[in-house]
Short mmCIF file of C-alpha atoms in Angstrom, two decimals:
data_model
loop_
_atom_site.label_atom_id
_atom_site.label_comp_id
_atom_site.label_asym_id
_atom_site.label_seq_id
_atom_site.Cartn_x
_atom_site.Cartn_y
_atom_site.Cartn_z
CA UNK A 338 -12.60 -8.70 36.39
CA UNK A 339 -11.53 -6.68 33.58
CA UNK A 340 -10.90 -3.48 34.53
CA UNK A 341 -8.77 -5.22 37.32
CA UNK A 342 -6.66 -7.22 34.71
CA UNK A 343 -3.54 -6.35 32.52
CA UNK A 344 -5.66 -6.81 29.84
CA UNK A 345 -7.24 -3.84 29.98
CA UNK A 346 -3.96 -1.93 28.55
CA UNK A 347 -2.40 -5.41 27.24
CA UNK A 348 -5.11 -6.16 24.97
CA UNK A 349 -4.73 -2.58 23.00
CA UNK A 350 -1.40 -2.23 23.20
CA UNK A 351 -1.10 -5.84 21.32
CA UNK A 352 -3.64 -4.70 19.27
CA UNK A 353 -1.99 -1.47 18.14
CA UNK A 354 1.36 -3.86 17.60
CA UNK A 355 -0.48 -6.22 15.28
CA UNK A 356 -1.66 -3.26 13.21
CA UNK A 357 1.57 -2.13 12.69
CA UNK A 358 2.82 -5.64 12.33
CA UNK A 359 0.53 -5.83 9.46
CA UNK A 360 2.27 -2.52 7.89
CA UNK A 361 5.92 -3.78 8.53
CA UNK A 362 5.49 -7.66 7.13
CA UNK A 363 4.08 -6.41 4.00
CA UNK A 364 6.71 -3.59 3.26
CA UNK A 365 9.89 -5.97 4.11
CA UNK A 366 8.42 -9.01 2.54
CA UNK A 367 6.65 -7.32 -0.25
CA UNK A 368 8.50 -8.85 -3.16
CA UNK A 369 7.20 -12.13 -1.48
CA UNK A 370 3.86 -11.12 -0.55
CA UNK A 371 2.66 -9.20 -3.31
CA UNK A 372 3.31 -11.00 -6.85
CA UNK A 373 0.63 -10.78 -9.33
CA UNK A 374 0.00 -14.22 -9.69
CA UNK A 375 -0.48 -15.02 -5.65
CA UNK A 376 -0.99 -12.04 -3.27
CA UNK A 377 -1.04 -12.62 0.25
CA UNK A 378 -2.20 -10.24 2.63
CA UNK A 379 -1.02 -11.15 6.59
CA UNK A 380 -4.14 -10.20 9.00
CA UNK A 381 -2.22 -10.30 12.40
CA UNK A 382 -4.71 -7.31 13.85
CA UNK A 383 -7.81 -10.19 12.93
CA UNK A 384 -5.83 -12.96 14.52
CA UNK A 385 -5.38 -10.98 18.01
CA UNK A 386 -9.26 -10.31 18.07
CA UNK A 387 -10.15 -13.67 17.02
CA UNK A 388 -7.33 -14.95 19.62
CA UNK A 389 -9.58 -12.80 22.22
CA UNK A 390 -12.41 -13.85 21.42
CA UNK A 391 -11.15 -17.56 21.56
CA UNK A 392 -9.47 -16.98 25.47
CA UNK A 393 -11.74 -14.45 26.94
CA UNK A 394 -13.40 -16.62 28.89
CA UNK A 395 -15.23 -14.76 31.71
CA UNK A 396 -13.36 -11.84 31.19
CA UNK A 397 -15.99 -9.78 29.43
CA UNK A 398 -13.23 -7.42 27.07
CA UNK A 399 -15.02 -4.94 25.22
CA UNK A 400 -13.89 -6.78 21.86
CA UNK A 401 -16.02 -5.19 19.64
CA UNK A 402 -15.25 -1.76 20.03
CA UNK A 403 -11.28 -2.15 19.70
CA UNK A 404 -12.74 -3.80 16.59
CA UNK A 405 -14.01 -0.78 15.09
CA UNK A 406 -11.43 1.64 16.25
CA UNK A 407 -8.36 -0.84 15.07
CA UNK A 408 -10.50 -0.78 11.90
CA UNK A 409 -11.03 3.04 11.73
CA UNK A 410 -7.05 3.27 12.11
CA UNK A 411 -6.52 0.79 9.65
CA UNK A 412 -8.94 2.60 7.21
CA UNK A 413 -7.17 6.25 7.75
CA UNK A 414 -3.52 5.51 7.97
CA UNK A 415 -3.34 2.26 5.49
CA UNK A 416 -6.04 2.80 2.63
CA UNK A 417 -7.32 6.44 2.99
CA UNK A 418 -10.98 4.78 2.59
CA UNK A 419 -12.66 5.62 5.91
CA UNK A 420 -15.68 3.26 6.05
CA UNK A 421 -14.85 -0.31 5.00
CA UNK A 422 -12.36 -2.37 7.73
CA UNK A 423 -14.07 0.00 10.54
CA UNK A 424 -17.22 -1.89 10.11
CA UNK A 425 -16.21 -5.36 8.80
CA UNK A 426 -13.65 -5.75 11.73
CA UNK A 427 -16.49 -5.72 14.17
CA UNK A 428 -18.63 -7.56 12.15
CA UNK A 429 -16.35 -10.46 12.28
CA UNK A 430 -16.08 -10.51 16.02
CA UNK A 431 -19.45 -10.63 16.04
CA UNK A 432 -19.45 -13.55 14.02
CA UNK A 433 -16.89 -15.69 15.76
CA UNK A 434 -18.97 -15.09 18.93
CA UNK A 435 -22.36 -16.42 17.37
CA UNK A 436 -19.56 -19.43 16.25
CA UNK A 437 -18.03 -19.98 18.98
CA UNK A 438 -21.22 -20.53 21.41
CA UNK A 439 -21.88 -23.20 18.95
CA UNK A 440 -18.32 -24.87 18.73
CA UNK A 441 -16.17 -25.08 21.77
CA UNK A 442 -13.13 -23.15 20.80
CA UNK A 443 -9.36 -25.23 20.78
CA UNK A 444 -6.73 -25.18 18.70
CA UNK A 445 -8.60 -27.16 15.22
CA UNK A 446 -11.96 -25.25 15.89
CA UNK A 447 -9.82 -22.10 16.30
CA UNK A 448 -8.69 -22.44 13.08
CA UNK A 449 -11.85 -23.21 11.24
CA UNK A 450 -13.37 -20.18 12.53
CA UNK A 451 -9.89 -18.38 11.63
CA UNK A 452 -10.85 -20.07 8.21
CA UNK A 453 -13.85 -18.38 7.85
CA UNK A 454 -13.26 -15.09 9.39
CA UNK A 455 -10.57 -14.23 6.97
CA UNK A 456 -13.02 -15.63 4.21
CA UNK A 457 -15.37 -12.83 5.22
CA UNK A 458 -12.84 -10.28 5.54
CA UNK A 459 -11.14 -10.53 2.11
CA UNK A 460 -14.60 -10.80 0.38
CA UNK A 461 -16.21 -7.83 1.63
CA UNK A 462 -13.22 -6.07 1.04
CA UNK A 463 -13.16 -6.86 -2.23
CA UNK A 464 -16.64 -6.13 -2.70
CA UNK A 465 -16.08 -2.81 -1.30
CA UNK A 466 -12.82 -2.22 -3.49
CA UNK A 467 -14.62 -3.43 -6.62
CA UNK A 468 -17.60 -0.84 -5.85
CA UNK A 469 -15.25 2.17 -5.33
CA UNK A 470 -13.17 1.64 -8.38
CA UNK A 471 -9.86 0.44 -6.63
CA UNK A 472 -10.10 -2.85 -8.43
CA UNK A 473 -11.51 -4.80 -11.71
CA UNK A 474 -10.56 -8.04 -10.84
CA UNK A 475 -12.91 -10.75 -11.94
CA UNK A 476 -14.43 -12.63 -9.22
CA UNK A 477 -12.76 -16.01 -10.10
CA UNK A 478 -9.44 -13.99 -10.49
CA UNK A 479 -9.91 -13.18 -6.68
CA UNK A 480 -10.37 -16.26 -5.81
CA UNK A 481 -7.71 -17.77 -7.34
CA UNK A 482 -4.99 -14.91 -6.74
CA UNK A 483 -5.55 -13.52 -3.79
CA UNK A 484 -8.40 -15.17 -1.29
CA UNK A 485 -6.91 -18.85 -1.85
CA UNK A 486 -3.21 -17.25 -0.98
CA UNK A 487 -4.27 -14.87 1.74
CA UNK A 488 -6.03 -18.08 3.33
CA UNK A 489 -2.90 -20.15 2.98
CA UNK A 490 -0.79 -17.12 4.32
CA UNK A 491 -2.72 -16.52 7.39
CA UNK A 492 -3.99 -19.99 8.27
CA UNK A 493 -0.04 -20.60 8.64
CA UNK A 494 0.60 -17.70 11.13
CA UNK A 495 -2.59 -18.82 13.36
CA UNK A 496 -0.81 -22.35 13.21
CA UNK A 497 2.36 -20.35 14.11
CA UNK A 498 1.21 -18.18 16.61
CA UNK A 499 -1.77 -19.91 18.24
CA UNK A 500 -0.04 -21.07 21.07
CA UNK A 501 2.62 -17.94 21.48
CA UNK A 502 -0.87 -15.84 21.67
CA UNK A 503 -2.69 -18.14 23.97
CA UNK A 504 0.54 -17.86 26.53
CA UNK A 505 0.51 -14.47 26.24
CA UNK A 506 -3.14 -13.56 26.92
CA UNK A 507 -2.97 -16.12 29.67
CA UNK A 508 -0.14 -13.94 30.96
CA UNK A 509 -2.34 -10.35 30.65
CA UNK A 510 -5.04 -12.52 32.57
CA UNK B 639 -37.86 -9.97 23.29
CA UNK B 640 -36.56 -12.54 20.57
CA UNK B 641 -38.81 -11.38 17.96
CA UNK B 642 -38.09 -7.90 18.21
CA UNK B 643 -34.16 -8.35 18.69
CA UNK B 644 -34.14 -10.00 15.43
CA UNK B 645 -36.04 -6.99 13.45
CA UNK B 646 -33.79 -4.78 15.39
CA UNK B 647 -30.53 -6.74 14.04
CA UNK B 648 -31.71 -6.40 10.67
CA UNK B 649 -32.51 -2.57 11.35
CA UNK B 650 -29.15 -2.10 12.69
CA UNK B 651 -27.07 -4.21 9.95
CA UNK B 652 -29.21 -2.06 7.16
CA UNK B 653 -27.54 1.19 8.82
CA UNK B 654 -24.37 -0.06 8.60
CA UNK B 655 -24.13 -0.69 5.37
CA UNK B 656 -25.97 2.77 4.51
CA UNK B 657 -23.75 4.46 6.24
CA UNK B 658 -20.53 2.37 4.96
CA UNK B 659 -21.83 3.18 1.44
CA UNK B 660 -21.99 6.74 2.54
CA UNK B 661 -18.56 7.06 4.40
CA UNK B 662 -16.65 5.31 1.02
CA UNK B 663 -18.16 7.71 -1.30
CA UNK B 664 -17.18 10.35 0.85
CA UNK B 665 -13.83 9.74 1.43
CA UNK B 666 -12.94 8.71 -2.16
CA UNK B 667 -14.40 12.65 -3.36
CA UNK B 668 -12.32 14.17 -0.54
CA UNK B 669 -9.19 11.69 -1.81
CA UNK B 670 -10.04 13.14 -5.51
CA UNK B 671 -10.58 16.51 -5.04
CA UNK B 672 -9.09 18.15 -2.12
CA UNK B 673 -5.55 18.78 -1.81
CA UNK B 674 -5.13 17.93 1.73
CA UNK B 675 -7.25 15.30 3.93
CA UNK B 676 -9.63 16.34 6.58
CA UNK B 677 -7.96 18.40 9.84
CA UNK B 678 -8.99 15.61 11.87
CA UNK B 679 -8.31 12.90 9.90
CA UNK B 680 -4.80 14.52 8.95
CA UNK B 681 -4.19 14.69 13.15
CA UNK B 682 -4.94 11.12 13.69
CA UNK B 683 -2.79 9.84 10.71
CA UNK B 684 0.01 12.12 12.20
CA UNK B 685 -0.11 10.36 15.53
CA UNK B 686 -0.47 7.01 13.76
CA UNK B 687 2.32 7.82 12.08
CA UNK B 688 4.95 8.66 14.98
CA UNK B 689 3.79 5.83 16.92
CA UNK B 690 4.15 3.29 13.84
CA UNK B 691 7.99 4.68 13.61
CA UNK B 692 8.53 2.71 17.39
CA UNK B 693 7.39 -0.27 15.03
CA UNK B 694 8.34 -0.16 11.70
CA UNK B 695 11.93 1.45 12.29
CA UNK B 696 13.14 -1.46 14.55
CA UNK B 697 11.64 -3.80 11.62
CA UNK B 698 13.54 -2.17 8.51
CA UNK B 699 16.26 -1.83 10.59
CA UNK B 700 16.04 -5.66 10.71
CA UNK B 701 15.39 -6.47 7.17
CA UNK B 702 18.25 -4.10 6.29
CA UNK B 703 20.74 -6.20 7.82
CA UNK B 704 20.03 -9.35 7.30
CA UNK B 705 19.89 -7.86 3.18
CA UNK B 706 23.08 -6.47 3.70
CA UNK B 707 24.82 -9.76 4.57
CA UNK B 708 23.25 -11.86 1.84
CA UNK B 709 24.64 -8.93 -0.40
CA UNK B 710 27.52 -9.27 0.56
CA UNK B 711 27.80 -12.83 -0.55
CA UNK B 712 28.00 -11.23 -4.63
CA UNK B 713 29.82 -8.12 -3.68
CA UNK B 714 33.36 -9.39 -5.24
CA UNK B 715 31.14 -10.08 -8.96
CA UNK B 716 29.39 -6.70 -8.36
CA UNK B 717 32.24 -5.03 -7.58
CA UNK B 718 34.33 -5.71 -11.41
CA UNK B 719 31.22 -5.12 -13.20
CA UNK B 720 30.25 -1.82 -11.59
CA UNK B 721 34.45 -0.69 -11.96
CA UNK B 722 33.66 -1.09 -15.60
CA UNK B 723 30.91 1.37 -15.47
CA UNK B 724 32.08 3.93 -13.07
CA UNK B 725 35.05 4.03 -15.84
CA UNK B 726 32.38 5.11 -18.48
CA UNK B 727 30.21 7.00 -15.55
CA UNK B 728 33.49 9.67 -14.93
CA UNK B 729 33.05 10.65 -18.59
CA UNK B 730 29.69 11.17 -18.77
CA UNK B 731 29.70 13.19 -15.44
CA UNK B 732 31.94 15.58 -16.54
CA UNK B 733 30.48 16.50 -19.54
CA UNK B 734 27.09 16.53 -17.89
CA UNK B 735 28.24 18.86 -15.68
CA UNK B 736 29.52 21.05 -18.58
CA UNK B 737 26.94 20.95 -20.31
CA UNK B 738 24.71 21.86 -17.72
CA UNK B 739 26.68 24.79 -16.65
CA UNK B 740 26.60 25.93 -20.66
CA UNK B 741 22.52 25.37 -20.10
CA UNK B 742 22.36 27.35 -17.22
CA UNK B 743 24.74 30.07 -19.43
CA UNK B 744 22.31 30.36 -22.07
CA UNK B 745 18.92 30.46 -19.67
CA UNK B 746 20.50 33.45 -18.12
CA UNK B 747 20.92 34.98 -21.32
CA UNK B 748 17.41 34.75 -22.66
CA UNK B 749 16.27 35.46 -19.16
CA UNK B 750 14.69 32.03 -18.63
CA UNK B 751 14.20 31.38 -15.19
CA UNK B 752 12.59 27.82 -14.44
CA UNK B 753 11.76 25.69 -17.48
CA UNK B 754 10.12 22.32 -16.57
CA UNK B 755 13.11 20.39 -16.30
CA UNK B 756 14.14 22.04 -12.89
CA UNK B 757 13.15 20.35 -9.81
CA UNK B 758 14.33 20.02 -6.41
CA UNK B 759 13.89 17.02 -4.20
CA UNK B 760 12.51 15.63 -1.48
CA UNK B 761 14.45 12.26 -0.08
CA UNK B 762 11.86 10.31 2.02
CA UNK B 763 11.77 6.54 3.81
CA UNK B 764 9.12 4.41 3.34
CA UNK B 765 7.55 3.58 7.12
CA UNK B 766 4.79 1.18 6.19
CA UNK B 767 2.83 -0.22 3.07
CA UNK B 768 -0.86 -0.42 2.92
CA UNK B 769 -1.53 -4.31 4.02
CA UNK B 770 -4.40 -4.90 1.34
CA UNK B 771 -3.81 -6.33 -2.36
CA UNK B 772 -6.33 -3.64 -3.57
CA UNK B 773 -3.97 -0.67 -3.46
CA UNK B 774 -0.16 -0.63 -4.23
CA UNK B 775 0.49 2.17 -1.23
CA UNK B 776 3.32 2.83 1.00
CA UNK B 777 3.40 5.72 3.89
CA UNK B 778 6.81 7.72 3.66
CA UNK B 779 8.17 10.23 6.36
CA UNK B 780 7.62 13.19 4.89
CA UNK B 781 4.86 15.38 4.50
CA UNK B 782 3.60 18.81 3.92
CA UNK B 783 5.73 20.69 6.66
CA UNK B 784 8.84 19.20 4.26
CA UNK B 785 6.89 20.86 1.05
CA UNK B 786 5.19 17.72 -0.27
CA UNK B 787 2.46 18.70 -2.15
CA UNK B 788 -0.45 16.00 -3.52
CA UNK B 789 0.17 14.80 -6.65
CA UNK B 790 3.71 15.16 -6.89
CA UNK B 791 5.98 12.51 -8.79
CA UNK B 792 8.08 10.04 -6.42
CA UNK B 793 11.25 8.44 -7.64
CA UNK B 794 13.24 5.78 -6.22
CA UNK B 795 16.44 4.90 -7.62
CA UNK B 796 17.45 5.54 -11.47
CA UNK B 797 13.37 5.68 -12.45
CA UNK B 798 9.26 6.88 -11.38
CA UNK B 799 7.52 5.36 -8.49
CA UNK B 800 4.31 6.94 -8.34
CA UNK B 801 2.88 9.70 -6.95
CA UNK B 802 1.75 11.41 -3.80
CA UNK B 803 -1.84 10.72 -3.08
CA UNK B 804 -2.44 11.95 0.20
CA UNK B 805 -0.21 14.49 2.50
CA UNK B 806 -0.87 14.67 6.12
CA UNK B 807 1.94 17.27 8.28
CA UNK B 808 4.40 14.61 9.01
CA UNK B 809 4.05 11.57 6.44
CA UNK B 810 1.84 10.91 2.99
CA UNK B 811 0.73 8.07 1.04
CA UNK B 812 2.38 7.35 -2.41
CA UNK B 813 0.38 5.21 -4.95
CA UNK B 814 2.74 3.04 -6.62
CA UNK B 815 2.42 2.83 -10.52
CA UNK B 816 1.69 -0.88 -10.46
CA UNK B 817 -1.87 0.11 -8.43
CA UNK B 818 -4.32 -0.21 -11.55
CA UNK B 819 -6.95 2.17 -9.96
CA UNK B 820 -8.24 4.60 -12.17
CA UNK B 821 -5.99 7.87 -11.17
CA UNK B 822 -2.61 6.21 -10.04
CA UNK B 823 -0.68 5.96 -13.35
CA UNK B 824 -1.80 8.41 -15.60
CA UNK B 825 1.50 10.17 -16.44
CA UNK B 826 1.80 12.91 -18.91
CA UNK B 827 5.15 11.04 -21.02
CA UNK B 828 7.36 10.98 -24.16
CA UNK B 829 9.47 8.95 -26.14
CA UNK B 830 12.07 10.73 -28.38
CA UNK B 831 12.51 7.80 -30.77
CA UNK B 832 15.67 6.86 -33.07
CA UNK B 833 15.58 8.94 -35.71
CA UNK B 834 15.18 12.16 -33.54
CA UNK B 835 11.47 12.44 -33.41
CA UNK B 836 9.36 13.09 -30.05
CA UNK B 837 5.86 11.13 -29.13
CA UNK B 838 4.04 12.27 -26.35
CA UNK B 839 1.54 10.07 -24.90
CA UNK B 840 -0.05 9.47 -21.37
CA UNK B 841 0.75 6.10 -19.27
CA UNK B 842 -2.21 4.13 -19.04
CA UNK B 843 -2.27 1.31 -17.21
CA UNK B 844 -0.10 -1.63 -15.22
CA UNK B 845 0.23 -4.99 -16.49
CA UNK B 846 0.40 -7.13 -13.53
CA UNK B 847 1.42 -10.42 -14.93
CA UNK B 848 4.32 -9.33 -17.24
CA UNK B 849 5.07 -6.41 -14.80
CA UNK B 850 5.00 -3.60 -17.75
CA UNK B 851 3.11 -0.44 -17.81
CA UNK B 852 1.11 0.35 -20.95
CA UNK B 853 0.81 3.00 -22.77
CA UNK B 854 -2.56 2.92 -25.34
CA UNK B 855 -3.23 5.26 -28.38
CA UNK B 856 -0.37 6.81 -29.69
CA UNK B 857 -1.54 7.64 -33.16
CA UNK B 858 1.58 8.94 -34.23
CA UNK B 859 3.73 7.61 -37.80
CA UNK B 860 7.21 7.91 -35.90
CA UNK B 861 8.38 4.49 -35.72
CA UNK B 862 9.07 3.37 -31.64
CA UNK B 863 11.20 0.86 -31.40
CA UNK B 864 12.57 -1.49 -28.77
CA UNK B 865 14.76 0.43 -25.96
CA UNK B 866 13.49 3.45 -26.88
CA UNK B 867 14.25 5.63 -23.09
CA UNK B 868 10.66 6.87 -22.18
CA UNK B 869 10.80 9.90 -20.16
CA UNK B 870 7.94 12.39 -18.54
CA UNK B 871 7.31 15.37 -20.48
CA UNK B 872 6.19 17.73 -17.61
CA UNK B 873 2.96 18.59 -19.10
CA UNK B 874 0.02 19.57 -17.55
CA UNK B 875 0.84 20.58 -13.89
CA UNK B 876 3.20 19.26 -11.31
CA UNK B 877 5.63 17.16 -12.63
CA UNK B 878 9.08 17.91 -13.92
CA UNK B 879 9.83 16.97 -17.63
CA UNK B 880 12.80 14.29 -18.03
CA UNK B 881 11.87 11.73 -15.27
CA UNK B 882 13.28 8.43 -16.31
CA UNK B 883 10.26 5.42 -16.62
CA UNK B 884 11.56 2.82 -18.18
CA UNK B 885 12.51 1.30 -21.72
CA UNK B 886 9.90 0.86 -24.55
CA UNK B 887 9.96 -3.09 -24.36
CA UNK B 888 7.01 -4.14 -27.27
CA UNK B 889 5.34 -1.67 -29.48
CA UNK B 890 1.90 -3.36 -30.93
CA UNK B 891 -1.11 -2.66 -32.57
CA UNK B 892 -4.12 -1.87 -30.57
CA UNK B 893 -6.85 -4.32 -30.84
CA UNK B 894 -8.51 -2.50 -33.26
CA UNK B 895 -5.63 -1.57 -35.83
CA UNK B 896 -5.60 2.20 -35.15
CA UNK B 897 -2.80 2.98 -32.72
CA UNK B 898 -0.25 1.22 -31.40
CA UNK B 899 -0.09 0.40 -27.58
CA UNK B 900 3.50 0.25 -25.94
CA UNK B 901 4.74 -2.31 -23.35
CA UNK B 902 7.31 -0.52 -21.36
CA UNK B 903 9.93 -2.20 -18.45
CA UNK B 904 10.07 0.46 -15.68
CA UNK B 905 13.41 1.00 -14.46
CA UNK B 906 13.22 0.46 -11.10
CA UNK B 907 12.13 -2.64 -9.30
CA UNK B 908 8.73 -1.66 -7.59
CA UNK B 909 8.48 -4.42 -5.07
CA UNK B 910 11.30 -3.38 -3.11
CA UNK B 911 11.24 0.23 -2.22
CA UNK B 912 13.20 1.46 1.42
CA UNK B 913 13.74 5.18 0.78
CA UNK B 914 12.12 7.34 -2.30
CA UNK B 915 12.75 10.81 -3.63
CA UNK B 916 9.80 13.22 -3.79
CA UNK B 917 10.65 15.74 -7.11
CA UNK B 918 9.50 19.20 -6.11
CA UNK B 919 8.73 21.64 -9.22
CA UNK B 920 9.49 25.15 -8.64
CA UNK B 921 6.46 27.24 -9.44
#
């Protein structure tokens, strides 16, 4: 079913497009984004695997390798790191699966998951920043100043874009 | 089959995170001590790169105009204040200019080549910016087949940036000075204060919240006062001396009475950067 679908070039082409995404929104808006008391970070490229993982259905897309390689991009070109998004990305597709064969995924469960997915990614981010020196923040500074406004930030897009996304995997189908 | 698949995920999510821990320390001792990234990884963030530009350029194109209109809502107030200063500006130009043909006079006569003022540069755009709050970090277009060399300073309008932290062939990463990780802002400075005397001192550190850079243990009697211009001093390696930071803004005891720390406003606005100038020493 896959290999006969659009999907098969749709899905990392719109990958590769969020990634960037990510890049552009934060350079143009970065006066907006990144102030020291409230930095938001947009995570379009975990959106569109989330958003795959949500409409799949019983097309089986190899999600979790696109995961690591839109990771291993991220970590060369964006940070210079090589070793931290390449394994959390996956690790969070893993995650929504185990989550969604509990709750049947719509548009509110969708965004609980989306809740916690980003939860997981800023955290072990920071963990991983924190152990390689990049950052001293204080724990409760982190939450305050950057996971509370990331969460705010991209909660808002997946409201945005949620239905935008659906349509257009539903198109690639 | 259930009880071994679980052992197994445990096995495999232990691996991971060995080989995560591994990966990160590698990486950061190549980013510290090698000039240049990896071959490989410098071909992959070349190819990232160009494909980005299909991206990013279409973007920035964007922003820029919709800027451009809302500037041109203040243009007419703009416009008489900056016709006061281009008045002043023609003056100091011209003797500039005289004064730096006189310099270049005199080097000739004591057979002085290149003294650490002289620099070339390097204009660049910025493509992209690093979409974590961890690391201040944009991409620019130019890299080391345009001569930019790790480490070098990065300017952007009247003041300093930050500096060149990774080079690949056709674009590099800057770290901004606001980043506060423990190599981006370490700039070799000084501060020729009021009554003619020169402190030299090293940049240590960004103040987030009141968006000033510090500057810690300067042990020196000279008295620094507000406004005092704080310029780099080209010691110790690559970068040129008379880079324009910023303006002393508080100078305060330390917390332990010894030396005095130094808030300084940089002179540039750091959030929005579009194109950047690389300063190339001659060596």
């Amino acid at each position: 079913m896959y290999r006969l679908s659009k999907l098969r070039f749709g899905f990392p082409i719109g990958l590769l497009l969020m990634l960037f995404l990510d890049g552009s929104i934060s350079q143009i808006f970065s006066a907006h984004l990144f102030r020291p008391s409230a930095t938001m970070v947009s995570h379009l490229v975990v959106l569109w695997l989330i958003a795959a993982v949500l409409f799949e259905d019983q097309y089986d897309i190899p999600i979790a390798r696109w995961a690591a390689a839109a990771g291993a991009i991220f970590d060369l070109y964006y940070t210079g790191i090589f070793g931290v998004y390449v394994f959390i990305f996956p690790l969070v597709v893993y995650l929504t699966r185990l989550l969604v064969a509990y709750i049947s995924p719509n548009f509110l469960s969708g965004l609980l998951i989306y809740f916690i997915d980003i939860t997981v990614v800023e955290t072990l981010g920071y963990l991983a920043s924190r152990m390689v020196h990049l950052t001293s923040m204080a724990g409760s500074t982190f939450l305050v100043t950057t996971l509370g406004p990331t969460l705010a930030l991209n909660l808002a897009l997946f409201v945005v874009l949620y239905f935008p996304i659906r349509w257009v995997y539903n198109w690639l189908k | 089959m259930q009880k071994f698949s679980f052992n197994r995920r445990l096995v495999i999510i232990i691996v991971c995170l060995i080989v995560s821990f591994a990966l990160m320390t590698v990486s950061v001792a190549v980013r510290n001590k090698r000039s240049t990234p990896p071959l490989i990884q410098q071909f992959g963030n070349d190819i990232v790169g160009l494909t980005d530009r299909i991206v990013a350029l279409p973007a920035n194109g964007l922003s820029g105009s919709v800027s451009s209109i809302s500037e041109l809502l203040n243009t007419y107030q703009e416009n008489q204040q900056l016709k006061k200063q281009v008045s002043e500006l023609a003056q100091t130009k011209v003797r500039d200019q005289t004064l730096a043909k006189e310099n270049k006079q005199l080097k000739q006569q004591v057979k002085l080549n290149d003294s650490l003022t002289d620099y070339s540069a390097i204009s660049a755009a910025v493509i992209t910016r690093t979409p974590s709050s961890w690391q201040n970090q944009v991409v620019i277009n130019k890299g080391s087949s345009a001569g930019v060399v790790k480490n070098m300073p990065v300017m952007s309008g009247s003041g300093l940036v930050g500096r060149i932290a990774e080079v690949n062939k056709t674009n590099s990463k800057v770290e901004l000075i606001t980043d506060n990780n423990d190599s981006a802002n370490r700039f070799a400075v000084q501060i020729t204060t009021k009554s003619g005397k020169t402190v030299n001192g090293v940049l240590s550190g960004f103040n987030a919240d009141s968006g000033q850079i510090t500057m810690n243990n300067i042990t020196t009697k000279a008295k620094i006062s507000k406004g005092d211009k704080v310029v780099t001093s080209g010691l110790g390696g690559v970068t040129p001396k008379g880079l324009y930071v910023g303006q002393v803004a508080k100078a305060s005891g330390d917390d332990y009475g010894l030396s005095t720390k130094l808030y300084i406003t940089p002179a540039t606005d750091l959030s929005d950067l579009n194109i950047v100038t690389v300063a190339v020493t001659k060596q």
